[in-house]
Amino acid sequence: MRGDDFVPKRIPEPMKEFEVRPDPDDPRLSVTVPGIDHEGRAVETAVVTERPLTLFLNAREIVTMMTIGDRPDLLAVGYLLNQNMLKGDDEITAVEYEEDISTVVVRTRRQTNFEDKLKKKIQTSGCAQGTVFGDLMEEFDKVALSPSAKVKTSWLYQLTKKINTAPSLYLKAGAIHGCVLAREDKPLLYMEDVGRHNAVDKIAGYMFLNGIAPEDKIFYTTGRLTSEMVIKTVKMRIPVLVSRSGFTAWGVELAKKAGLTLIGRARGKRFVALAGLERIVFDADLGQAEEEDRKHARKGSHADAMD
Amino acid sequence: MRGDDFVPKRIPEPMKEFEVRPDPDDPRLSVTVPGIDHEGRAVETAVVTERPLTLFLNAREIVTMMTIGDRPDLLAVGYLLNQNMLKGDDEITAVEYEEDISTVVVRTRRQTNFEDKLKKKIQTSGCAQGTVFGDLMEEFDKVALSPSAKVKTSWLYQLTKKINTAPSLYLKAGAIHGCVLAREDKPLLYMEDVGRHNAVDKIAGYMFLNGIAPEDKIFYTTGRLTSEMVIKTVKMRIPVLVSRSGFTAWGVELAKKAGLTLIGRARGKRFVALAGLERIVFDADLGQAEEEDRKHARKGSHADAMD
């Protein structure tokens, strides 16, 4: 996408179920590798690809990320947004992906506030990556999440079932994270990546470029509910965060501070909620709710998508 | 540790089994948080702590890490080593941890080569974090791993059993990664952290500060065998990398290139090896090898320690 061609496609809401979903048959995203098993027998194993991608904001080199490489444009924009390097009012004029040199450049009409800060910082005491964190926390304190948003337990059970059974690179090759943007019981955007933070950032990039409203959405992730995950979700203004994994103490503390509903260890009919409890509506008939079956439980593969 | 006090303790080899191991009873490392479960009942859940830690190399701010915070000194030194910011011949004069301001400063006798590069880089095109990657890959190409090292399947089965059943924060609270340095069937150093890369870096820091030889060691991790993990293991000169998780394609490619033995999906008696197959000795009696029992399998908690 270059210069004048850069007109983000606007997706009318409500989006349809699985508007974006994994494509496990894309030959660029996994390869079959020969090896041996525990008895010394020859086996062939599907493994997901992982590529370096160096991100530039205008003329400035920001970071080299390891990614599956399916949506460098969304990843680039989402990363910059979630790191506070790009603000909602920055106007993107181009996102240029150069596959042969593994780079993606996000261009803005004016120099961003972040570039300006980076310049000042470099003139004083060096690399500014460390200052990003302080900026993020400052903004975090000002966010107000939708107080009227609700999450029904019946939605949660439908959502996790649909996500676990949808064709995915996870089911094909394992060792990959998944993040899903959902509304009520409908998964809308399902992104996978070798890095969980990449899957989140791709959803953030998609939401920004397509003007998707966050207030009525639910964010689902396979990864742990760490401070990073909570900060990103709050930054995206999504009021409910759900994971099949566990919590960290600071993740819980930050979620309470921001009024984010934090639901973890969501597997089958079980879950634990540690913040924003007032949004949860217990409407599901637990007798009807299913335990996860073994095939889709991701159980046999704990940590298979760990980072 | 400051100035003249900085005399790393030398651990005589062979180290004893679990020379360093998790301390799940350390009150600083986990807290109990109230919440509700899927039926709306009040529950209390143990969650691991997670703290920001800002790392300085001499006067230069490098990065803010999220860590459980048990060994900031080892984490700081290991991070700098594994990022190639500190070389084997740099002389560390102090590692200063200031708990109240969450910073750790690693001081060296002379300015490091990295600081020198950073200075040049900043004068030209900005933040130098991105150049670290190129440096790492350049060094990677020159490494030769021990050709005589072996790994017996009987060791693997003993190792994973000992690791899975050792008291740990994982068994207490979940949502945490573990890395283990082992020799034959003996786990020597078992470090846990909210970030898998932190657990690896703490082991690298320990090995450097105590002069531990890498050639006869095995590295075990709960995380995926990504390019980052392979690069770090090769950088540490350890010839065998084992994980209970899966692979990425680039991780496998890099392992082949470096001659690293790469064993994944190691659970119970099963595993898959995709590189360095010539080091594997199939000596275990598979009839005797046990499948993982449910309590220690980490199975119920896939992704519980995902990053």
Short mmCIF file of N, CA and C in Angstrom, two decimals, chain A residues 31 33-40 43 45-50 52 60-62 64 66 121-122 125-131 133 153 157 170 173 175-177 193-197 222-224 226-228 244-252 256 265 267 269-274 277 280 282 286 294 298-307, chain B residues 31 33-40 43 45-50 52 60-62 64 66 121-122 125-131 133 153 157 170 173 175-177 193-197 222-224 226-228 244-252 256 265 267 269-274 277 280 282 286 294 298-307:
data_model
loop_
_atom_site.label_atom_id
_atom_site.label_comp_id
_atom_site.label_asym_id
_atom_site.label_seq_id
_atom_site.Cartn_x
_atom_site.Cartn_y
_atom_site.Cartn_z
N VAL A 31 5.25 -25.36 7.29
CA VAL A 31 6.02 -26.28 6.45
C VAL A 31 6.08 -27.64 7.14
N VAL A 33 8.37 -30.76 8.24
CA VAL A 33 9.79 -30.98 8.52
C VAL A 33 10.00 -32.44 8.91
N PRO A 34 11.02 -33.10 8.35
CA PRO A 34 11.29 -34.49 8.75
C PRO A 34 12.07 -34.55 10.06
N GLY A 35 11.83 -35.59 10.83
CA GLY A 35 12.55 -35.78 12.10
C GLY A 35 12.38 -37.21 12.56
N ILE A 36 12.65 -37.44 13.86
CA ILE A 36 12.42 -38.77 14.42
C ILE A 36 11.62 -38.66 15.72
N ASP A 37 10.92 -39.74 16.06
CA ASP A 37 10.14 -39.70 17.31
C ASP A 37 10.89 -40.43 18.42
N HIS A 38 10.22 -40.63 19.56
CA HIS A 38 10.88 -41.20 20.73
C HIS A 38 11.32 -42.66 20.55
N GLU A 39 10.82 -43.30 19.51
CA GLU A 39 11.29 -44.67 19.23
C GLU A 39 12.31 -44.69 18.10
N GLY A 40 12.71 -43.48 17.65
CA GLY A 40 13.70 -43.41 16.59
C GLY A 40 13.12 -43.56 15.19
N VAL A 43 9.56 -39.39 11.28
CA VAL A 43 8.23 -38.76 11.29
C VAL A 43 8.29 -37.46 10.50
N THR A 45 6.55 -33.60 10.57
CA THR A 45 5.81 -32.75 11.50
C THR A 45 5.53 -31.39 10.85
N ALA A 46 4.28 -30.92 10.98
CA ALA A 46 3.96 -29.58 10.47
C ALA A 46 4.39 -28.54 11.50
N VAL A 47 5.14 -27.56 11.08
CA VAL A 47 5.56 -26.47 11.99
C VAL A 47 5.24 -25.13 11.34
N VAL A 48 4.89 -24.16 12.19
CA VAL A 48 4.53 -22.84 11.66
C VAL A 48 5.78 -22.04 11.31
N THR A 49 5.64 -21.18 10.34
CA THR A 49 6.77 -20.35 9.94
C THR A 49 6.92 -19.17 10.90
N GLU A 50 8.09 -18.58 10.87
CA GLU A 50 8.43 -17.47 11.76
C GLU A 50 9.46 -16.65 11.01
N PRO A 52 11.58 -12.74 10.56
CA PRO A 52 11.85 -11.41 11.12
C PRO A 52 11.19 -10.34 10.25
N ARG A 60 12.39 6.26 10.86
CA ARG A 60 13.02 5.75 12.06
C ARG A 60 12.82 4.24 12.26
N GLU A 61 13.90 3.52 12.47
CA GLU A 61 13.81 2.08 12.72
C GLU A 61 13.31 1.87 14.15
N ILE A 62 12.24 1.08 14.30
CA ILE A 62 11.63 0.91 15.63
C ILE A 62 12.00 -0.41 16.28
N THR A 64 12.67 -5.05 15.43
CA THR A 64 12.56 -6.23 14.58
C THR A 64 11.72 -7.26 15.32
N MET A 66 9.46 -10.99 15.39
CA MET A 66 9.35 -12.32 14.82
C MET A 66 7.86 -12.60 14.62
N LYS A 121 14.99 12.57 23.41
CA LYS A 121 15.54 11.56 24.30
C LYS A 121 16.95 11.16 23.85
N ILE A 122 17.09 10.95 22.57
CA ILE A 122 18.38 10.51 22.05
C ILE A 122 19.44 11.57 22.28
N SER A 125 19.89 11.08 26.80
CA SER A 125 20.50 9.90 27.42
C SER A 125 20.34 8.59 26.67
N GLY A 126 20.12 8.64 25.38
CA GLY A 126 20.18 7.37 24.65
C GLY A 126 18.86 6.80 24.21
N CYS A 127 18.85 5.51 24.04
CA CYS A 127 17.73 4.80 23.44
C CYS A 127 16.42 5.05 24.20
N ALA A 128 15.35 5.29 23.43
CA ALA A 128 14.10 5.72 24.07
C ALA A 128 13.08 4.62 24.24
N GLN A 129 13.45 3.37 23.92
CA GLN A 129 12.46 2.30 24.06
C GLN A 129 11.96 2.24 25.50
N GLY A 130 12.82 2.51 26.43
CA GLY A 130 12.45 2.42 27.84
C GLY A 130 11.42 3.45 28.26
N THR A 131 11.36 4.57 27.55
CA THR A 131 10.42 5.62 27.95
C THR A 131 8.99 5.28 27.54
N PHE A 133 7.29 2.76 28.12
CA PHE A 133 6.57 2.17 29.23
C PHE A 133 5.91 3.24 30.11
N THR A 153 -22.53 -15.49 30.53
CA THR A 153 -21.79 -16.76 30.56
C THR A 153 -22.18 -17.64 29.36
N TYR A 157 -19.46 -19.54 26.70
CA TYR A 157 -19.41 -20.95 26.35
C TYR A 157 -19.51 -21.15 24.84
N TYR A 170 -3.25 -23.55 14.71
CA TYR A 170 -3.03 -24.25 15.97
C TYR A 170 -3.40 -25.73 15.84
N ALA A 173 -0.74 -27.32 13.32
CA ALA A 173 0.70 -27.40 13.62
C ALA A 173 1.06 -27.10 15.07
N ALA A 175 1.87 -24.83 18.55
CA ALA A 175 2.93 -23.85 18.76
C ALA A 175 2.61 -22.48 18.19
N ILE A 176 1.36 -22.05 18.35
CA ILE A 176 0.99 -20.72 17.86
C ILE A 176 -0.09 -20.15 18.77
N HIS A 177 -0.07 -18.83 18.94
CA HIS A 177 -1.06 -18.15 19.75
C HIS A 177 -2.24 -17.69 18.91
N ASP A 193 -0.57 -15.92 15.61
CA ASP A 193 0.82 -15.53 15.36
C ASP A 193 1.73 -16.28 16.31
N VAL A 194 3.00 -16.43 15.94
CA VAL A 194 3.97 -17.08 16.82
C VAL A 194 4.16 -16.29 18.10
N GLY A 195 4.02 -14.97 18.02
CA GLY A 195 4.06 -14.14 19.21
C GLY A 195 2.64 -13.73 19.57
N ARG A 196 2.24 -13.93 20.82
CA ARG A 196 0.89 -13.56 21.23
C ARG A 196 0.68 -12.07 21.05
N HIS A 197 1.69 -11.27 21.44
CA HIS A 197 1.59 -9.82 21.29
C HIS A 197 1.36 -9.44 19.83
N THR A 222 -5.37 -16.83 23.88
CA THR A 222 -4.86 -18.09 24.42
C THR A 222 -3.77 -17.83 25.45
N GLY A 223 -3.30 -16.60 25.52
CA GLY A 223 -2.14 -16.30 26.36
C GLY A 223 -2.53 -15.88 27.77
N ARG A 224 -1.52 -15.74 28.61
CA ARG A 224 -1.77 -15.36 29.99
C ARG A 224 -2.22 -13.93 30.14
N THR A 226 -1.36 -11.15 31.61
CA THR A 226 -0.26 -10.39 32.21
C THR A 226 -0.56 -8.90 32.14
N SER A 227 0.30 -8.11 32.77
CA SER A 227 0.15 -6.65 32.72
C SER A 227 0.14 -6.18 31.26
N GLU A 228 1.01 -6.73 30.44
CA GLU A 228 1.09 -6.31 29.03
C GLU A 228 -0.25 -6.52 28.33
N ARG A 244 -7.98 -18.58 28.20
CA ARG A 244 -7.99 -19.93 28.73
C ARG A 244 -6.82 -20.13 29.69
N SER A 245 -5.93 -19.14 29.78
CA SER A 245 -4.75 -19.24 30.65
C SER A 245 -4.97 -18.50 31.96
N GLY A 246 -3.90 -18.49 32.77
CA GLY A 246 -3.98 -17.90 34.09
C GLY A 246 -3.62 -16.43 34.14
N PHE A 247 -3.40 -15.95 35.37
CA PHE A 247 -3.23 -14.53 35.65
C PHE A 247 -1.84 -14.23 36.21
N THR A 248 -1.43 -12.97 36.13
CA THR A 248 -0.34 -12.51 37.01
C THR A 248 -0.95 -11.46 37.95
N ALA A 249 -0.28 -11.27 39.08
CA ALA A 249 -0.81 -10.38 40.11
C ALA A 249 -0.96 -8.94 39.59
N TRP A 250 0.02 -8.48 38.83
CA TRP A 250 -0.05 -7.11 38.36
C TRP A 250 -1.11 -6.95 37.26
N GLY A 251 -1.31 -8.00 36.48
CA GLY A 251 -2.40 -7.98 35.50
C GLY A 251 -3.73 -7.76 36.19
N VAL A 252 -3.95 -8.48 37.29
CA VAL A 252 -5.20 -8.36 38.05
C VAL A 252 -5.33 -6.94 38.63
N LYS A 256 -8.28 -4.19 37.74
CA LYS A 256 -9.16 -3.58 38.75
C LYS A 256 -9.13 -2.06 38.65
N ARG A 265 -8.59 -18.77 32.88
CA ARG A 265 -8.77 -20.22 33.01
C ARG A 265 -10.12 -20.68 32.46
N ARG A 267 -12.10 -22.74 30.39
CA ARG A 267 -12.00 -24.01 29.66
C ARG A 267 -13.26 -24.81 29.94
N LYS A 269 -16.75 -25.48 30.84
CA LYS A 269 -17.68 -24.60 31.54
C LYS A 269 -17.02 -23.85 32.69
N ARG A 270 -15.76 -24.12 32.93
CA ARG A 270 -15.09 -23.47 34.06
C ARG A 270 -14.47 -22.14 33.70
N PHE A 271 -14.40 -21.24 34.63
CA PHE A 271 -13.57 -20.06 34.53
C PHE A 271 -13.41 -19.43 35.90
N VAL A 272 -12.48 -18.50 36.03
CA VAL A 272 -12.31 -17.71 37.25
C VAL A 272 -12.27 -16.25 36.82
N ALA A 273 -13.03 -15.39 37.50
CA ALA A 273 -13.01 -13.96 37.18
C ALA A 273 -12.42 -13.22 38.37
N LEU A 274 -11.45 -12.33 38.10
CA LEU A 274 -10.76 -11.67 39.20
C LEU A 274 -10.90 -10.14 39.19
N LEU A 277 -16.16 -7.81 38.02
CA LEU A 277 -17.16 -8.88 38.17
C LEU A 277 -18.58 -8.41 37.86
N ILE A 280 -20.51 -9.43 34.63
CA ILE A 280 -20.82 -10.83 34.30
C ILE A 280 -22.26 -11.19 34.63
N PHE A 282 -24.78 -14.34 34.83
CA PHE A 282 -24.75 -15.81 34.88
C PHE A 282 -26.06 -16.37 34.32
N LEU A 286 -25.72 -24.56 33.46
CA LEU A 286 -24.46 -25.30 33.60
C LEU A 286 -24.62 -26.78 33.29
N ARG A 294 -11.37 -33.72 24.18
CA ARG A 294 -9.91 -33.79 24.18
C ARG A 294 -9.28 -33.20 22.93
N ARG A 298 -6.79 -28.20 23.54
CA ARG A 298 -5.42 -27.70 23.63
C ARG A 298 -4.75 -28.29 24.87
N LYS A 299 -5.40 -29.30 25.47
CA LYS A 299 -4.88 -29.80 26.73
C LYS A 299 -3.60 -30.57 26.55
N GLY A 300 -3.57 -31.38 25.49
CA GLY A 300 -2.38 -32.19 25.29
C GLY A 300 -1.17 -31.35 24.96
N SER A 301 -1.35 -30.08 24.85
CA SER A 301 -0.27 -29.27 24.32
C SER A 301 -0.06 -28.01 25.13
N HIS A 302 -0.19 -28.15 26.41
CA HIS A 302 0.14 -27.02 27.28
C HIS A 302 1.43 -26.42 26.83
N ALA A 303 1.44 -25.14 26.78
CA ALA A 303 2.68 -24.44 26.53
C ALA A 303 3.11 -24.61 25.10
N ASP A 304 2.25 -25.24 24.33
CA ASP A 304 2.62 -25.48 22.95
C ASP A 304 2.70 -24.16 22.21
N ALA A 305 1.96 -23.21 22.69
CA ALA A 305 2.00 -21.90 22.05
C ALA A 305 2.59 -20.88 23.01
N MET A 306 3.44 -21.34 23.88
CA MET A 306 4.06 -20.41 24.81
C MET A 306 5.08 -19.56 24.10
N ASP A 307 5.34 -18.41 24.65
CA ASP A 307 6.22 -17.46 23.99
C ASP A 307 7.61 -17.43 24.59
N VAL B 31 0.73 -14.01 45.29
CA VAL B 31 -0.28 -13.46 46.20
C VAL B 31 -1.59 -14.20 45.98
N VAL B 33 -5.58 -13.86 45.52
CA VAL B 33 -6.51 -12.83 45.06
C VAL B 33 -7.93 -13.38 45.12
N PRO B 34 -8.89 -12.60 45.65
CA PRO B 34 -10.27 -13.06 45.67
C PRO B 34 -10.95 -12.84 44.31
N GLY B 35 -11.89 -13.73 43.98
CA GLY B 35 -12.63 -13.59 42.73
C GLY B 35 -13.86 -14.46 42.78
N ILE B 36 -14.44 -14.75 41.60
CA ILE B 36 -15.58 -15.67 41.55
C ILE B 36 -15.34 -16.71 40.47
N ASP B 37 -15.99 -17.87 40.63
CA ASP B 37 -15.83 -18.90 39.61
C ASP B 37 -17.04 -18.91 38.67
N HIS B 38 -17.11 -19.94 37.81
CA HIS B 38 -18.15 -19.99 36.77
C HIS B 38 -19.56 -20.15 37.32
N GLU B 39 -19.67 -20.49 38.58
CA GLU B 39 -21.01 -20.57 39.19
C GLU B 39 -21.30 -19.34 40.04
N GLY B 40 -20.40 -18.37 40.01
CA GLY B 40 -20.60 -17.15 40.79
C GLY B 40 -20.17 -17.26 42.24
N VAL B 43 -14.12 -17.36 45.22
CA VAL B 43 -12.94 -18.24 45.26
C VAL B 43 -11.71 -17.39 45.56
N THR B 45 -7.59 -17.34 44.62
CA THR B 45 -6.68 -17.91 43.63
C THR B 45 -5.28 -17.38 43.86
N ALA B 46 -4.28 -18.29 43.83
CA ALA B 46 -2.88 -17.85 43.94
C ALA B 46 -2.40 -17.40 42.56
N VAL B 47 -1.83 -16.20 42.50
CA VAL B 47 -1.29 -15.70 41.23
C VAL B 47 0.14 -15.22 41.46
N VAL B 48 0.97 -15.39 40.43
CA VAL B 48 2.37 -14.99 40.57
C VAL B 48 2.52 -13.48 40.40
N THR B 49 3.52 -12.93 41.05
CA THR B 49 3.76 -11.50 40.93
C THR B 49 4.50 -11.19 39.64
N GLU B 50 4.46 -9.96 39.24
CA GLU B 50 5.06 -9.49 38.00
C GLU B 50 5.40 -8.03 38.24
N PRO B 52 7.85 -4.47 37.01
CA PRO B 52 8.74 -3.87 36.01
C PRO B 52 10.14 -3.72 36.60
N ARG B 60 23.63 3.89 30.50
CA ARG B 60 22.67 3.85 29.42
C ARG B 60 21.45 2.99 29.75
N GLU B 61 20.24 3.56 29.60
CA GLU B 61 19.01 2.81 29.82
C GLU B 61 18.80 1.85 28.66
N ILE B 62 18.61 0.55 28.98
CA ILE B 62 18.51 -0.45 27.92
C ILE B 62 17.07 -0.87 27.67
N THR B 64 12.96 -1.94 29.83
CA THR B 64 12.16 -2.25 31.01
C THR B 64 11.55 -3.63 30.81
N MET B 66 9.43 -7.12 32.36
CA MET B 66 8.46 -7.58 33.34
C MET B 66 8.98 -8.89 33.90
N LYS B 121 25.43 4.70 16.35
CA LYS B 121 24.13 4.47 15.73
C LYS B 121 23.20 5.66 15.99
N ILE B 122 23.21 6.11 17.24
CA ILE B 122 22.31 7.20 17.60
C ILE B 122 22.68 8.47 16.83
N SER B 125 21.16 7.17 12.68
CA SER B 125 19.74 7.01 12.36
C SER B 125 18.84 6.59 13.51
N GLY B 126 19.24 6.83 14.73
CA GLY B 126 18.25 6.61 15.78
C GLY B 126 18.45 5.40 16.64
N CYS B 127 17.38 4.90 17.23
CA CYS B 127 17.43 3.85 18.23
C CYS B 127 18.10 2.60 17.71
N ALA B 128 18.98 2.02 18.52
CA ALA B 128 19.83 0.93 18.06
C ALA B 128 19.33 -0.45 18.46
N GLN B 129 18.18 -0.53 19.10
CA GLN B 129 17.70 -1.86 19.51
C GLN B 129 17.60 -2.77 18.30
N GLY B 130 17.23 -2.20 17.16
CA GLY B 130 17.07 -3.01 15.95
C GLY B 130 18.37 -3.60 15.43
N THR B 131 19.49 -2.98 15.74
CA THR B 131 20.77 -3.48 15.23
C THR B 131 21.24 -4.70 16.00
N PHE B 133 19.77 -7.36 16.59
CA PHE B 133 19.40 -8.58 15.88
C PHE B 133 20.47 -8.99 14.86
N THR B 153 18.06 -41.12 25.95
CA THR B 153 16.61 -41.01 26.18
C THR B 153 16.27 -41.33 27.65
N TYR B 157 13.86 -38.94 30.19
CA TYR B 157 12.69 -39.37 30.97
C TYR B 157 12.86 -39.05 32.45
N TYR B 170 4.91 -22.89 39.46
CA TYR B 170 3.97 -23.40 38.47
C TYR B 170 2.92 -24.28 39.14
N ALA B 173 0.76 -21.84 41.48
CA ALA B 173 -0.06 -20.75 40.94
C ALA B 173 -0.26 -20.78 39.43
N ALA B 175 0.61 -20.27 35.33
CA ALA B 175 0.90 -19.03 34.61
C ALA B 175 2.34 -18.57 34.75
N ILE B 176 3.28 -19.50 34.71
CA ILE B 176 4.69 -19.13 34.80
C ILE B 176 5.52 -20.12 33.98
N HIS B 177 6.62 -19.59 33.43
CA HIS B 177 7.52 -20.43 32.64
C HIS B 177 8.64 -20.99 33.51
N ASP B 193 9.99 -17.77 35.67
CA ASP B 193 9.70 -16.35 35.52
C ASP B 193 8.44 -16.17 34.69
N VAL B 194 7.78 -15.03 34.84
CA VAL B 194 6.58 -14.75 34.04
C VAL B 194 6.92 -14.69 32.56
N GLY B 195 8.12 -14.22 32.24
CA GLY B 195 8.56 -14.26 30.84
C GLY B 195 9.53 -15.39 30.66
N ARG B 196 9.33 -16.23 29.67
CA ARG B 196 10.20 -17.36 29.42
C ARG B 196 11.63 -16.88 29.16
N HIS B 197 11.74 -15.79 28.35
CA HIS B 197 13.06 -15.23 28.04
C HIS B 197 13.78 -14.81 29.32
N THR B 222 9.92 -24.89 29.22
CA THR B 222 8.49 -25.15 29.02
C THR B 222 7.98 -24.44 27.77
N GLY B 223 8.80 -23.55 27.21
CA GLY B 223 8.32 -22.72 26.10
C GLY B 223 8.60 -23.32 24.74
N ARG B 224 8.08 -22.68 23.73
CA ARG B 224 8.25 -23.16 22.37
C ARG B 224 9.68 -23.02 21.87
N THR B 226 11.35 -21.58 19.46
CA THR B 226 11.36 -20.53 18.44
C THR B 226 12.79 -20.16 18.07
N SER B 227 12.93 -19.31 17.09
CA SER B 227 14.26 -18.82 16.69
C SER B 227 14.95 -18.17 17.88
N GLU B 228 14.22 -17.39 18.67
CA GLU B 228 14.81 -16.70 19.82
C GLU B 228 15.41 -17.70 20.80
N ARG B 244 8.86 -29.19 26.27
CA ARG B 244 7.61 -29.94 26.22
C ARG B 244 6.68 -29.35 25.15
N SER B 245 7.07 -28.20 24.59
CA SER B 245 6.25 -27.52 23.59
C SER B 245 6.75 -27.80 22.18
N GLY B 246 6.09 -27.15 21.22
CA GLY B 246 6.37 -27.40 19.81
C GLY B 246 7.45 -26.50 19.23
N PHE B 247 7.50 -26.50 17.91
CA PHE B 247 8.58 -25.86 17.15
C PHE B 247 8.05 -24.73 16.26
N THR B 248 8.96 -23.85 15.86
CA THR B 248 8.66 -23.03 14.69
C THR B 248 9.66 -23.41 13.60
N ALA B 249 9.29 -23.10 12.36
CA ALA B 249 10.11 -23.54 11.21
C ALA B 249 11.50 -22.91 11.28
N TRP B 250 11.56 -21.64 11.63
CA TRP B 250 12.86 -20.98 11.65
C TRP B 250 13.71 -21.47 12.81
N GLY B 251 13.08 -21.82 13.93
CA GLY B 251 13.80 -22.42 15.05
C GLY B 251 14.50 -23.70 14.60
N VAL B 252 13.79 -24.53 13.85
CA VAL B 252 14.35 -25.79 13.35
C VAL B 252 15.50 -25.50 12.38
N LYS B 256 19.46 -26.62 12.89
CA LYS B 256 20.20 -27.45 11.92
C LYS B 256 21.50 -26.76 11.54
N ARG B 265 8.07 -31.30 22.12
CA ARG B 265 6.89 -32.10 22.49
C ARG B 265 7.27 -33.25 23.41
N ARG B 267 6.86 -35.13 26.38
CA ARG B 267 5.87 -35.34 27.45
C ARG B 267 5.75 -36.83 27.69
N LYS B 269 6.66 -40.36 27.76
CA LYS B 269 7.74 -41.01 27.00
C LYS B 269 7.84 -40.53 25.56
N ARG B 270 6.95 -39.63 25.18
CA ARG B 270 6.97 -39.18 23.79
C ARG B 270 7.88 -37.97 23.58
N PHE B 271 8.43 -37.85 22.41
CA PHE B 271 9.06 -36.61 21.95
C PHE B 271 9.25 -36.66 20.44
N VAL B 272 9.57 -35.52 19.86
CA VAL B 272 9.93 -35.44 18.45
C VAL B 272 11.24 -34.67 18.37
N ALA B 273 12.21 -35.17 17.62
CA ALA B 273 13.49 -34.47 17.45
C ALA B 273 13.60 -34.04 16.00
N LEU B 274 13.95 -32.78 15.78
CA LEU B 274 13.98 -32.28 14.40
C LEU B 274 15.34 -31.77 13.96
N LEU B 277 20.11 -34.93 15.31
CA LEU B 277 19.64 -36.28 15.69
C LEU B 277 20.79 -37.20 16.11
N ILE B 280 21.47 -38.23 19.81
CA ILE B 280 20.48 -38.96 20.62
C ILE B 280 20.81 -40.45 20.70
N PHE B 282 19.27 -43.94 22.03
CA PHE B 282 18.00 -44.55 22.45
C PHE B 282 18.27 -45.72 23.39
N LEU B 286 11.28 -48.49 26.75
CA LEU B 286 10.01 -47.77 26.63
C LEU B 286 8.88 -48.40 27.42
N ARG B 294 -1.66 -36.99 35.57
CA ARG B 294 -2.43 -35.79 35.29
C ARG B 294 -1.99 -34.60 36.14
N ARG B 298 0.99 -30.66 33.46
CA ARG B 298 0.72 -29.31 32.95
C ARG B 298 -0.34 -29.37 31.86
N LYS B 299 -1.00 -30.53 31.74
CA LYS B 299 -1.93 -30.69 30.62
C LYS B 299 -3.17 -29.86 30.78
N GLY B 300 -3.66 -29.82 32.00
CA GLY B 300 -4.91 -29.10 32.22
C GLY B 300 -4.72 -27.61 32.02
N SER B 301 -3.51 -27.21 31.77
CA SER B 301 -3.28 -25.79 31.77
C SER B 301 -2.47 -25.33 30.59
N HIS B 302 -2.75 -25.94 29.46
CA HIS B 302 -2.12 -25.46 28.23
C HIS B 302 -2.16 -23.96 28.21
N ALA B 303 -1.06 -23.40 27.84
CA ALA B 303 -1.05 -21.98 27.58
C ALA B 303 -1.12 -21.22 28.89
N ASP B 304 -1.07 -21.96 29.97
CA ASP B 304 -1.19 -21.30 31.25
C ASP B 304 0.04 -20.46 31.50
N ALA B 305 1.13 -20.87 30.91
CA ALA B 305 2.35 -20.11 31.10
C ALA B 305 2.75 -19.47 29.78
N MET B 306 1.79 -19.21 28.95
CA MET B 306 2.11 -18.61 27.66
C MET B 306 2.42 -17.14 27.86
N ASP B 307 3.20 -16.65 26.91
CA ASP B 307 3.68 -15.28 27.05
C ASP B 307 2.93 -14.32 26.17
#
